[in-house]
C-alpha positions as protocol buffer text, in pm:
chain_id: "A"
residue {
  index: 1
  type: MET
  ca { x: 2242 y: 4018 z: -384 }
}
residue {
  index: 2
  type: GLU
  ca { x: 2436 y: 3901 z: -83 }
}
residue {
  index: 3
  type: ALA
  ca { x: 2795 y: 3776 z: -33 }
}
residue {
  index: 4
  type: ASN
  ca { x: 2933 y: 3556 z: 238 }
}
residue {
  index: 5
  type: GLY
  ca { x: 3225 y: 3332 z: 309 }
}
residue {
  index: 6
  type: GLN
  ca { x: 3609 y: 3366 z: 335 }
}
residue {
  index: 7
  type: ALA
  ca { x: 3913 y: 3367 z: 95 }
}
residue {
  index: 8
  type: ASP
  ca { x: 4251 y: 3193 z: 94 }
}
residue {
  index: 9
  type: GLY
  ca { x: 4555 y: 3090 z: -122 }
}
residue {
  index: 10
  type: GLY
  ca { x: 4588 y: 2777 z: -308 }
}
residue {
  index: 11
  type: GLN
  ca { x: 4793 y: 2520 z: -487 }
}
residue {
  index: 12
  type: ALA
  ca { x: 4787 y: 2377 z: -842 }
}
residue {
  index: 13
  type: THR
  ca { x: 4503 y: 2111 z: -902 }
}
residue {
  index: 14
  type: PRO
  ca { x: 4200 y: 2110 z: -1123 }
}
residue {
  index: 15
  type: CYS
  ca { x: 3886 y: 2289 z: -1009 }
}
residue {
  index: 16
  type: LEU
  ca { x: 3541 y: 2115 z: -974 }
}
residue {
  index: 17
  type: LEU
  ca { x: 3204 y: 2295 z: -1031 }
}
residue {
  index: 18
  type: ARG
  ca { x: 2892 y: 2144 z: -910 }
}
residue {
  index: 19
  type: GLN
  ca { x: 2550 y: 2266 z: -996 }
}
residue {
  index: 20
  type: GLY
  ca { x: 2264 y: 2133 z: -794 }
}
residue {
  index: 21
  type: GLN
  ca { x: 1880 y: 2186 z: -820 }
}
residue {
  index: 22
  type: ARG
  ca { x: 1605 y: 2091 z: -595 }
}
residue {
  index: 23
  type: GLY
  ca { x: 1253 y: 2100 z: -733 }
}
residue {
  index: 24
  type: GLN
  ca { x: 977 y: 2149 z: -474 }
}
residue {
  index: 25
  type: ARG
  ca { x: 609 y: 2099 z: -549 }
}
residue {
  index: 26
  type: VAL
  ca { x: 328 y: 2106 z: -301 }
}
residue {
  index: 27
  type: VAL
  ca { x: -23 y: 1992 z: -400 }
}
residue {
  index: 28
  type: SER
  ca { x: -341 y: 2024 z: -187 }
}
residue {
  index: 29
  type: ALA
  ca { x: -588 y: 1744 z: -126 }
}
residue {
  index: 30
  type: ASN
  ca { x: -808 y: 1876 z: -423 }
}
residue {
  index: 31
  type: GLY
  ca { x: -525 y: 1875 z: -656 }
}
residue {
  index: 32
  type: ASN
  ca { x: -433 y: 2239 z: -676 }
}
residue {
  index: 33
  type: VAL
  ca { x: -57 y: 2329 z: -685 }
}
residue {
  index: 34
  type: LEU
  ca { x: 10 y: 2549 z: -376 }
}
residue {
  index: 35
  type: ARG
  ca { x: 379 y: 2599 z: -449 }
}
residue {
  index: 36
  type: SER
  ca { x: 606 y: 2506 z: -730 }
}
residue {
  index: 37
  type: GLU
  ca { x: 964 y: 2630 z: -734 }
}
residue {
  index: 38
  type: ILE
  ca { x: 1320 y: 2528 z: -798 }
}
residue {
  index: 39
  type: VAL
  ca { x: 1604 y: 2615 z: -545 }
}
residue {
  index: 40
  type: GLY
  ca { x: 1954 y: 2588 z: -697 }
}
residue {
  index: 41
  type: SER
  ca { x: 2326 y: 2639 z: -607 }
}
residue {
  index: 42
  type: ILE
  ca { x: 2653 y: 2628 z: -777 }
}
residue {
  index: 43
  type: LYS
  ca { x: 2936 y: 2496 z: -555 }
}
residue {
  index: 44
  type: MET
  ca { x: 3312 y: 2484 z: -629 }
}
residue {
  index: 45
  type: ARG
  ca { x: 3622 y: 2305 z: -506 }
}
residue {
  index: 46
  type: VAL
  ca { x: 3918 y: 2492 z: -612 }
}
residue {
  index: 47
  type: PHE
  ca { x: 4302 y: 2455 z: -557 }
}
residue {
  index: 48
  type: LEU
  ca { x: 4492 y: 2693 z: -778 }
}
residue {
  index: 49
  type: SER
  ca { x: 4842 y: 2833 z: -745 }
}
residue {
  index: 50
  type: GLY
  ca { x: 4857 y: 3218 z: -718 }
}
residue {
  index: 51
  type: MET
  ca { x: 4541 y: 3407 z: -729 }
}
residue {
  index: 52
  type: PRO
  ca { x: 4399 y: 3373 z: -1084 }
}
residue {
  index: 53
  type: GLU
  ca { x: 4061 y: 3537 z: -1167 }
}
residue {
  index: 54
  type: LEU
  ca { x: 3782 y: 3311 z: -1274 }
}
residue {
  index: 55
  type: ARG
  ca { x: 3476 y: 3405 z: -1480 }
}
residue {
  index: 56
  type: LEU
  ca { x: 3163 y: 3193 z: -1485 }
}
residue {
  index: 57
  type: GLY
  ca { x: 2902 y: 3210 z: -1768 }
}
residue {
  index: 58
  type: LEU
  ca { x: 2563 y: 3070 z: -1769 }
}
residue {
  index: 59
  type: ASN
  ca { x: 2351 y: 2973 z: -2084 }
}
residue {
  index: 60
  type: ASP
  ca { x: 2162 y: 3245 z: -2255 }
}
residue {
  index: 61
  type: LYS
  ca { x: 1832 y: 3128 z: -2112 }
}
residue {
  index: 62
  type: VAL
  ca { x: 1914 y: 3266 z: -1775 }
}
residue {
  index: 63
  type: LEU
  ca { x: 1821 y: 3622 z: -1672 }
}
residue {
  index: 64
  type: PHE
  ca { x: 1869 y: 3790 z: -1336 }
}
residue {
  index: 65
  type: ASP
  ca { x: 1634 y: 4019 z: -1153 }
}
residue {
  index: 66
  type: ASN
  ca { x: 1583 y: 4358 z: -1299 }
}
residue {
  index: 67
  type: THR
  ca { x: 1748 y: 4283 z: -1643 }
}
residue {
  index: 68
  type: GLY
  ca { x: 1480 y: 4465 z: -1831 }
}
residue {
  index: 69
  type: ARG
  ca { x: 1499 y: 4213 z: -2115 }
}
residue {
  index: 70
  type: GLY
  ca { x: 1222 y: 4001 z: -2267 }
}
residue {
  index: 71
  type: LYS
  ca { x: 1135 y: 3684 z: -2073 }
}
residue {
  index: 72
  type: SER
  ca { x: 932 y: 3484 z: -2312 }
}
residue {
  index: 73
  type: LYS
  ca { x: 1189 y: 3209 z: -2363 }
}
residue {
  index: 74
  type: SER
  ca { x: 1402 y: 3286 z: -2039 }
}
residue {
  index: 75
  type: VAL
  ca { x: 1438 y: 3187 z: -1691 }
}
residue {
  index: 76
  type: GLU
  ca { x: 1448 y: 3468 z: -1432 }
}
residue {
  index: 77
  type: LEU
  ca { x: 1651 y: 3382 z: -1120 }
}
residue {
  index: 78
  type: GLU
  ca { x: 1528 y: 3527 z: -778 }
}
residue {
  index: 79
  type: ASP
  ca { x: 1692 y: 3557 z: -431 }
}
residue {
  index: 80
  type: VAL
  ca { x: 2041 y: 3533 z: -588 }
}
residue {
  index: 81
  type: LYS
  ca { x: 2313 y: 3524 z: -325 }
}
residue {
  index: 82
  type: PHE
  ca { x: 2680 y: 3518 z: -399 }
}
residue {
  index: 83
  type: HIS
  ca { x: 2997 y: 3417 z: -201 }
}
residue {
  index: 84
  type: GLN
  ca { x: 3194 y: 3733 z: -85 }
}
residue {
  index: 85
  type: CYS
  ca { x: 3475 y: 3659 z: -352 }
}
residue {
  index: 86
  type: VAL
  ca { x: 3239 y: 3761 z: -626 }
}
residue {
  index: 87
  type: ARG
  ca { x: 3283 y: 4123 z: -760 }
}
residue {
  index: 88
  type: LEU
  ca { x: 2941 y: 4245 z: -693 }
}
residue {
  index: 89
  type: SER
  ca { x: 3006 y: 4583 z: -873 }
}
residue {
  index: 90
  type: ARG
  ca { x: 3096 y: 4411 z: -1202 }
}
residue {
  index: 91
  type: PHE
  ca { x: 2798 y: 4183 z: -1180 }
}
residue {
  index: 92
  type: GLU
  ca { x: 2567 y: 4484 z: -1124 }
}
residue {
  index: 93
  type: ASN
  ca { x: 2735 y: 4657 z: -1426 }
}
residue {
  index: 94
  type: ASP
  ca { x: 2741 y: 4381 z: -1691 }
}
residue {
  index: 95
  type: ARG
  ca { x: 2615 y: 4046 z: -1518 }
}
residue {
  index: 96
  type: THR
  ca { x: 2953 y: 3898 z: -1548 }
}
residue {
  index: 97
  type: ILE
  ca { x: 3027 y: 3654 z: -1247 }
}
residue {
  index: 98
  type: SER
  ca { x: 3388 y: 3740 z: -1187 }
}
residue {
  index: 99
  type: PHE
  ca { x: 3577 y: 3625 z: -877 }
}
residue {
  index: 100
  type: ILE
  ca { x: 3918 y: 3522 z: -726 }
}
residue {
  index: 101
  type: PRO
  ca { x: 3815 y: 3189 z: -546 }
}
residue {
  index: 102
  type: PRO
  ca { x: 3917 y: 3089 z: -189 }
}
residue {
  index: 103
  type: ASP
  ca { x: 4109 y: 2769 z: -159 }
}
residue {
  index: 104
  type: GLY
  ca { x: 3900 y: 2453 z: -107 }
}
residue {
  index: 105
  type: GLU
  ca { x: 3527 y: 2404 z: -129 }
}
residue {
  index: 106
  type: PHE
  ca { x: 3259 y: 2683 z: -105 }
}
residue {
  index: 107
  type: GLU
  ca { x: 2926 y: 2784 z: -242 }
}
residue {
  index: 108
  type: LEU
  ca { x: 2967 y: 3035 z: -523 }
}
residue {
  index: 109
  type: MET
  ca { x: 2606 y: 3131 z: -554 }
}
residue {
  index: 110
  type: SER
  ca { x: 2248 y: 3017 z: -466 }
}
residue {
  index: 111
  type: TYR
  ca { x: 1917 y: 3111 z: -628 }
}
residue {
  index: 112
  type: ARG
  ca { x: 1545 y: 3036 z: -658 }
}
residue {
  index: 113
  type: LEU
  ca { x: 1289 y: 3055 z: -931 }
}
residue {
  index: 114
  type: ASN
  ca { x: 911 y: 3019 z: -930 }
}
residue {
  index: 115
  type: THR
  ca { x: 820 y: 2787 z: -1210 }
}
residue {
  index: 116
  type: HIS
  ca { x: 619 y: 2470 z: -1299 }
}
residue {
  index: 117
  type: VAL
  ca { x: 813 y: 2173 z: -1158 }
}
residue {
  index: 118
  type: LYS
  ca { x: 763 y: 1878 z: -1371 }
}
residue {
  index: 119
  type: PRO
  ca { x: 682 y: 1573 z: -1138 }
}
residue {
  index: 120
  type: LEU
  ca { x: 979 y: 1367 z: -1237 }
}
residue {
  index: 121
  type: ILE
  ca { x: 848 y: 1064 z: -1044 }
}
residue {
  index: 122
  type: TRP
  ca { x: 465 y: 1046 z: -1057 }
}
residue {
  index: 123
  type: ILE
  ca { x: 303 y: 861 z: -773 }
}
residue {
  index: 124
  type: GLU
  ca { x: -59 y: 712 z: -777 }
}
residue {
  index: 125
  type: SER
  ca { x: -205 y: 592 z: -445 }
}
residue {
  index: 126
  type: VAL
  ca { x: -502 y: 376 z: -376 }
}
residue {
  index: 127
  type: ILE
  ca { x: -586 y: 310 z: -23 }
}
residue {
  index: 128
  type: GLU
  ca { x: -851 y: 66 z: 95 }
}
residue {
  index: 129
  type: LYS
  ca { x: -966 y: 63 z: 463 }
}
residue {
  index: 130
  type: HIS
  ca { x: -1145 y: -221 z: 629 }
}
residue {
  index: 131
  type: SER
  ca { x: -1319 y: -101 z: 944 }
}
residue {
  index: 132
  type: HIS
  ca { x: -1143 y: -223 z: 1266 }
}
residue {
  index: 133
  type: SER
  ca { x: -942 y: -478 z: 1092 }
}
residue {
  index: 134
  type: ARG
  ca { x: -695 y: -384 z: 817 }
}
residue {
  index: 135
  type: ILE
  ca { x: -576 y: -114 z: 568 }
}
residue {
  index: 136
  type: GLU
  ca { x: -428 y: -189 z: 237 }
}
residue {
  index: 137
  type: TYR
  ca { x: -207 y: 34 z: 9 }
}
residue {
  index: 138
  type: MET
  ca { x: -142 y: 19 z: -372 }
}
residue {
  index: 139
  type: ILE
  ca { x: 128 y: 254 z: -479 }
}
residue {
  index: 140
  type: LYS
  ca { x: 245 y: 304 z: -829 }
}
residue {
  index: 141
  type: ALA
  ca { x: 552 y: 499 z: -924 }
}
residue {
  index: 142
  type: LYS
  ca { x: 625 y: 617 z: -1275 }
}
residue {
  index: 143
  type: SER
  ca { x: 939 y: 798 z: -1400 }
}
residue {
  index: 144
  type: GLN
  ca { x: 856 y: 1090 z: -1627 }
}
residue {
  index: 145
  type: PHE
  ca { x: 1198 y: 1157 z: -1764 }
}
residue {
  index: 146
  type: LYS
  ca { x: 1383 y: 1025 z: -2068 }
}
residue {
  index: 147
  type: ARG
  ca { x: 1512 y: 680 z: -2082 }
}
residue {
  index: 148
  type: ARG
  ca { x: 1874 y: 783 z: -2101 }
}
residue {
  index: 149
  type: SER
  ca { x: 1848 y: 926 z: -1759 }
}
residue {
  index: 150
  type: THR
  ca { x: 1831 y: 720 z: -1430 }
}
residue {
  index: 151
  type: ALA
  ca { x: 1708 y: 835 z: -1090 }
}
residue {
  index: 152
  type: ASN
  ca { x: 1932 y: 690 z: -807 }
}
residue {
  index: 153
  type: ASN
  ca { x: 1860 y: 620 z: -445 }
}
residue {
  index: 154
  type: VAL
  ca { x: 1494 y: 661 z: -477 }
}
residue {
  index: 155
  type: GLU
  ca { x: 1292 y: 672 z: -139 }
}
residue {
  index: 156
  type: ILE
  ca { x: 920 y: 697 z: -134 }
}
residue {
  index: 157
  type: HIS
  ca { x: 788 y: 765 z: 219 }
}
residue {
  index: 158
  type: ILE
  ca { x: 422 y: 660 z: 270 }
}
residue {
  index: 159
  type: PRO
  ca { x: 258 y: 758 z: 600 }
}
residue {
  index: 160
  type: VAL
  ca { x: 59 y: 500 z: 769 }
}
residue {
  index: 161
  type: PRO
  ca { x: -180 y: 506 z: 1094 }
}
residue {
  index: 162
  type: ASN
  ca { x: 10 y: 521 z: 1431 }
}
residue {
  index: 163
  type: ASP
  ca { x: -133 y: 190 z: 1552 }
}
residue {
  index: 164
  type: ALA
  ca { x: -74 y: -14 z: 1230 }
}
residue {
  index: 165
  type: ASP
  ca { x: 78 y: -356 z: 1294 }
}
residue {
  index: 166
  type: SER
  ca { x: 160 y: -694 z: 1117 }
}
residue {
  index: 167
  type: PRO
  ca { x: 302 y: -541 z: 799 }
}
residue {
  index: 168
  type: LYS
  ca { x: 313 y: -745 z: 476 }
}
residue {
  index: 169
  type: PHE
  ca { x: 475 y: -609 z: 157 }
}
residue {
  index: 170
  type: LYS
  ca { x: 488 y: -710 z: -225 }
}
residue {
  index: 171
  type: THR
  ca { x: 675 y: -502 z: -476 }
}
residue {
  index: 172
  type: THR
  ca { x: 799 y: -548 z: -837 }
}
residue {
  index: 173
  type: VAL
  ca { x: 1131 y: -372 z: -754 }
}
residue {
  index: 174
  type: GLY
  ca { x: 1342 y: -250 z: -465 }
}
residue {
  index: 175
  type: SER
  ca { x: 1258 y: -324 z: -95 }
}
residue {
  index: 176
  type: VAL
  ca { x: 1011 y: -196 z: 150 }
}
residue {
  index: 177
  type: LYS
  ca { x: 1047 y: -152 z: 522 }
}
residue {
  index: 178
  type: TRP
  ca { x: 823 y: -36 z: 801 }
}
residue {
  index: 179
  type: VAL
  ca { x: 949 y: 253 z: 1027 }
}
residue {
  index: 180
  type: PRO
  ca { x: 698 y: 240 z: 1323 }
}
residue {
  index: 181
  type: GLU
  ca { x: 884 y: 529 z: 1512 }
}
residue {
  index: 182
  type: ASN
  ca { x: 791 y: 758 z: 1211 }
}
residue {
  index: 183
  type: SER
  ca { x: 464 y: 593 z: 1132 }
}
residue {
  index: 184
  type: GLU
  ca { x: 549 y: 526 z: 783 }
}
residue {
  index: 185
  type: ILE
  ca { x: 684 y: 276 z: 529 }
}
residue {
  index: 186
  type: VAL
  ca { x: 980 y: 347 z: 300 }
}
residue {
  index: 187
  type: TRP
  ca { x: 979 y: 205 z: -44 }
}
residue {
  index: 188
  type: SER
  ca { x: 1356 y: 206 z: -160 }
}
residue {
  index: 189
  type: ILE
  ca { x: 1446 y: 173 z: -532 }
}
residue {
  index: 190
  type: LYS
  ca { x: 1827 y: 189 z: -592 }
}
residue {
  index: 191
  type: SER
  ca { x: 1807 y: 255 z: -970 }
}
residue {
  index: 192
  type: PHE
  ca { x: 1504 y: 390 z: -1142 }
}
residue {
  index: 193
  type: PRO
  ca { x: 1543 y: 436 z: -1517 }
}
residue {
  index: 194
  type: GLY
  ca { x: 1334 y: 674 z: -1719 }
}
residue {
  index: 195
  type: GLY
  ca { x: 1011 y: 559 z: -1877 }
}
residue {
  index: 196
  type: LYS
  ca { x: 952 y: 283 z: -1615 }
}
residue {
  index: 197
  type: GLU
  ca { x: 655 y: 210 z: -1391 }
}
residue {
  index: 198
  type: TYR
  ca { x: 674 y: 4 z: -1072 }
}
residue {
  index: 199
  type: LEU
  ca { x: 416 y: -122 z: -832 }
}
residue {
  index: 200
  type: MET
  ca { x: 417 y: -182 z: -450 }
}
residue {
  index: 201
  type: ARG
  ca { x: 140 y: -326 z: -221 }
}
residue {
  index: 202
  type: ALA
  ca { x: 135 y: -310 z: 156 }
}
residue {
  index: 203
  type: HIS
  ca { x: -102 y: -457 z: 403 }
}
residue {
  index: 204
  type: PHE
  ca { x: -142 y: -357 z: 773 }
}
residue {
  index: 205
  type: GLY
  ca { x: -357 y: -480 z: 1070 }
}
residue {
  index: 206
  type: LEU
  ca { x: -535 y: -173 z: 1196 }
}
residue {
  index: 207
  type: PRO
  ca { x: -771 y: -187 z: 1510 }
}
residue {
  index: 208
  type: SER
  ca { x: -885 y: 194 z: 1495 }
}
residue {
  index: 209
  type: VAL
  ca { x: -941 y: 326 z: 1149 }
}
residue {
  index: 210
  type: GLU
  ca { x: -1187 y: 601 z: 1259 }
}
residue {
  index: 211
  type: ALA
  ca { x: -949 y: 747 z: 1519 }
}
residue {
  index: 212
  type: GLU
  ca { x: -681 y: 778 z: 1256 }
}
residue {
  index: 213
  type: ASP
  ca { x: -912 y: 956 z: 1003 }
}
residue {
  index: 214
  type: LYS
  ca { x: -981 y: 1244 z: 1267 }
}
residue {
  index: 215
  type: GLU
  ca { x: -607 y: 1301 z: 1310 }
}
residue {
  index: 216
  type: GLY
  ca { x: -557 y: 1365 z: 932 }
}
residue {
  index: 217
  type: LYS
  ca { x: -287 y: 1228 z: 716 }
}
residue {
  index: 218
  type: PRO
  ca { x: 71 y: 1371 z: 644 }
}
residue {
  index: 219
  type: PRO
  ca { x: 176 y: 1376 z: 291 }
}
residue {
  index: 220
  type: ILE
  ca { x: 371 y: 1121 z: 79 }
}
residue {
  index: 221
  type: SER
  ca { x: 724 y: 1246 z: 2 }
}
residue {
  index: 222
  type: VAL
  ca { x: 979 y: 1116 z: -260 }
}
residue {
  index: 223
  type: LYS
  ca { x: 1350 y: 1166 z: -249 }
}
residue {
  index: 224
  type: PHE
  ca { x: 1597 y: 1090 z: -533 }
}
residue {
  index: 225
  type: GLU
  ca { x: 1895 y: 1217 z: -739 }
}
residue {
  index: 226
  type: ILE
  ca { x: 1933 y: 1227 z: -1119 }
}
residue {
  index: 227
  type: PRO
  ca { x: 2293 y: 1281 z: -1233 }
}
residue {
  index: 228
  type: TYR
  ca { x: 2361 y: 1478 z: -1558 }
}
residue {
  index: 229
  type: PHE
  ca { x: 2012 y: 1644 z: -1545 }
}
residue {
  index: 230
  type: THR
  ca { x: 1886 y: 1982 z: -1495 }
}
residue {
  index: 231
  type: THR
  ca { x: 1517 y: 2056 z: -1437 }
}
residue {
  index: 232
  type: SER
  ca { x: 1511 y: 2430 z: -1520 }
}
residue {
  index: 233
  type: GLY
  ca { x: 1728 y: 2418 z: -1820 }
}
residue {
  index: 234
  type: ILE
  ca { x: 1993 y: 2639 z: -1642 }
}
residue {
  index: 235
  type: GLN
  ca { x: 2343 y: 2521 z: -1734 }
}
residue {
  index: 236
  type: VAL
  ca { x: 2707 y: 2642 z: -1686 }
}
residue {
  index: 237
  type: ARG
  ca { x: 2815 y: 2758 z: -2031 }
}
residue {
  index: 238
  type: TYR
  ca { x: 3185 y: 2819 z: -1950 }
}
residue {
  index: 239
  type: LEU
  ca { x: 3433 y: 2866 z: -1658 }
}
residue {
  index: 240
  type: LYS
  ca { x: 3742 y: 3067 z: -1768 }
}
residue {
  index: 241
  type: ILE
  ca { x: 4066 y: 3101 z: -1585 }
}
residue {
  index: 242
  type: ILE
  ca { x: 4210 y: 3450 z: -1656 }
}
residue {
  index: 243
  type: GLU
  ca { x: 4576 y: 3462 z: -1580 }
}
residue {
  index: 244
  type: LYS
  ca { x: 4850 y: 3664 z: -1750 }
}
residue {
  index: 245
  type: SER
  ca { x: 5116 y: 3385 z: -1735 }
}
residue {
  index: 246
  type: GLY
  ca { x: 4879 y: 3147 z: -1918 }
}
residue {
  index: 247
  type: TYR
  ca { x: 4756 y: 2937 z: -1630 }
}
residue {
  index: 248
  type: GLN
  ca { x: 4649 y: 2597 z: -1743 }
}
residue {
  index: 249
  type: ALA
  ca { x: 4379 y: 2394 z: -1540 }
}
residue {
  index: 250
  type: LEU
  ca { x: 4080 y: 2207 z: -1650 }
}
residue {
  index: 251
  type: PRO
  ca { x: 3752 y: 2298 z: -1499 }
}
residue {
  index: 252
  type: TRP
  ca { x: 3512 y: 1998 z: -1445 }
}
residue {
  index: 253
  type: VAL
  ca { x: 3142 y: 2071 z: -1438 }
}
residue {
  index: 254
  type: ARG
  ca { x: 2914 y: 1832 z: -1249 }
}
residue {
  index: 255
  type: TYR
  ca { x: 2533 y: 1849 z: -1266 }
}
residue {
  index: 256
  type: ILE
  ca { x: 2291 y: 1676 z: -1027 }
}
residue {
  index: 257
  type: THR
  ca { x: 1921 y: 1691 z: -989 }
}
residue {
  index: 258
  type: GLN
  ca { x: 1755 y: 1612 z: -660 }
}
residue {
  index: 259
  type: ASN
  ca { x: 1407 y: 1568 z: -537 }
}
residue {
  index: 260
  type: GLY
  ca { x: 1241 y: 1755 z: -262 }
}
residue {
  index: 261
  type: GLY
  ca { x: 917 y: 1869 z: -143 }
}
residue {
  index: 262
  type: THR
  ca { x: 581 y: 1687 z: -46 }
}
residue {
  index: 263
  type: CYS
  ca { x: 232 y: 1662 z: -171 }
}
residue {
  index: 264
  type: ASP
  ca { x: -88 y: 1600 z: 9 }
}
residue {
  index: 265
  type: LEU
  ca { x: -241 y: 1260 z: -88 }
}
residue {
  index: 266
  type: PRO
  ca { x: -613 y: 1205 z: -57 }
}
residue {
  index: 267
  type: VAL
  ca { x: -726 y: 840 z: -98 }
}
residue {
  index: 268
  type: GLY
  ca { x: -722 y: 744 z: -457 }
}
residue {
  index: 269
  type: GLN
  ca { x: -572 y: 1068 z: -600 }
}
residue {
  index: 270
  type: ILE
  ca { x: -273 y: 1087 z: -810 }
}
residue {
  index: 271
  type: THR
  ca { x: -8 y: 1316 z: -687 }
}
residue {
  index: 272
  type: SER
  ca { x: 372 y: 1343 z: -690 }
}
residue {
  index: 273
  type: SER
  ca { x: 684 y: 1563 z: -630 }
}
residue {
  index: 274
  type: GLY
  ca { x: 1052 y: 1541 z: -732 }
}
residue {
  index: 275
  type: ARG
  ca { x: 1408 y: 1711 z: -704 }
}
residue {
  index: 276
  type: SER
  ca { x: 1656 y: 1733 z: -964 }
}
residue {
  index: 277
  type: GLU
  ca { x: 2028 y: 1813 z: -995 }
}
residue {
  index: 278
  type: GLY
  ca { x: 2223 y: 1871 z: -1323 }
}
residue {
  index: 279
  type: PRO
  ca { x: 2507 y: 1680 z: -1493 }
}
residue {
  index: 280
  type: ARG
  ca { x: 2800 y: 1552 z: -1298 }
}
């Protein structure tokens, strides 16, 4: 456990707590998962009069390193780091996250856990190359979360050959743009509901297919946010304000799930990656 940051005084307003999680999944060209993990953090914005003590509780599913308890239905956090305001001695003793917060915004804690990251947006790609003439892409995106959730600001980055030209696009939703300086096309979908599937087709002129094959292909990547959703199941159970004089303030918890990471994409193979943040 580590601590860093600085402390300060405050004035009376509510406190906001934000839990963010980013799933990272890397898949090799033959379909093997090379890395699958979730990187999370809990950030706070606090303006409280005086110096009240706060206590944060996570749901019973969460375990920290070296707890010595059974792990069959639990999630063990690794690489846990705390802000310097957290009383580490108490945490080491009974796993209570107790602290007197600094004034303003700060990151209370960060963590990592190695676990299977479900691909929240699944990408299927079919690429057809026509020697010395053109290349065609068929990209299918499918959301694999419940219908009551929605992924916002979805961006699917598809690499294309460096010398591709004369782009033509057709999509059932969103917009597509060619970014020649990055040798990629970006398919943007503002709102992607759960349980939906969308299709995009792209066509490029291509004078030198063989040369591009020798250079290799970077991976497709997907970026998005899902409000009110946690990939790992880790949630804040309570945030208590401890003050002898009976301090009254309403703590608000915001969860967001974001996508991160990439996956190698051989021609015609189904792959994907995603990032998630909890409720907000």
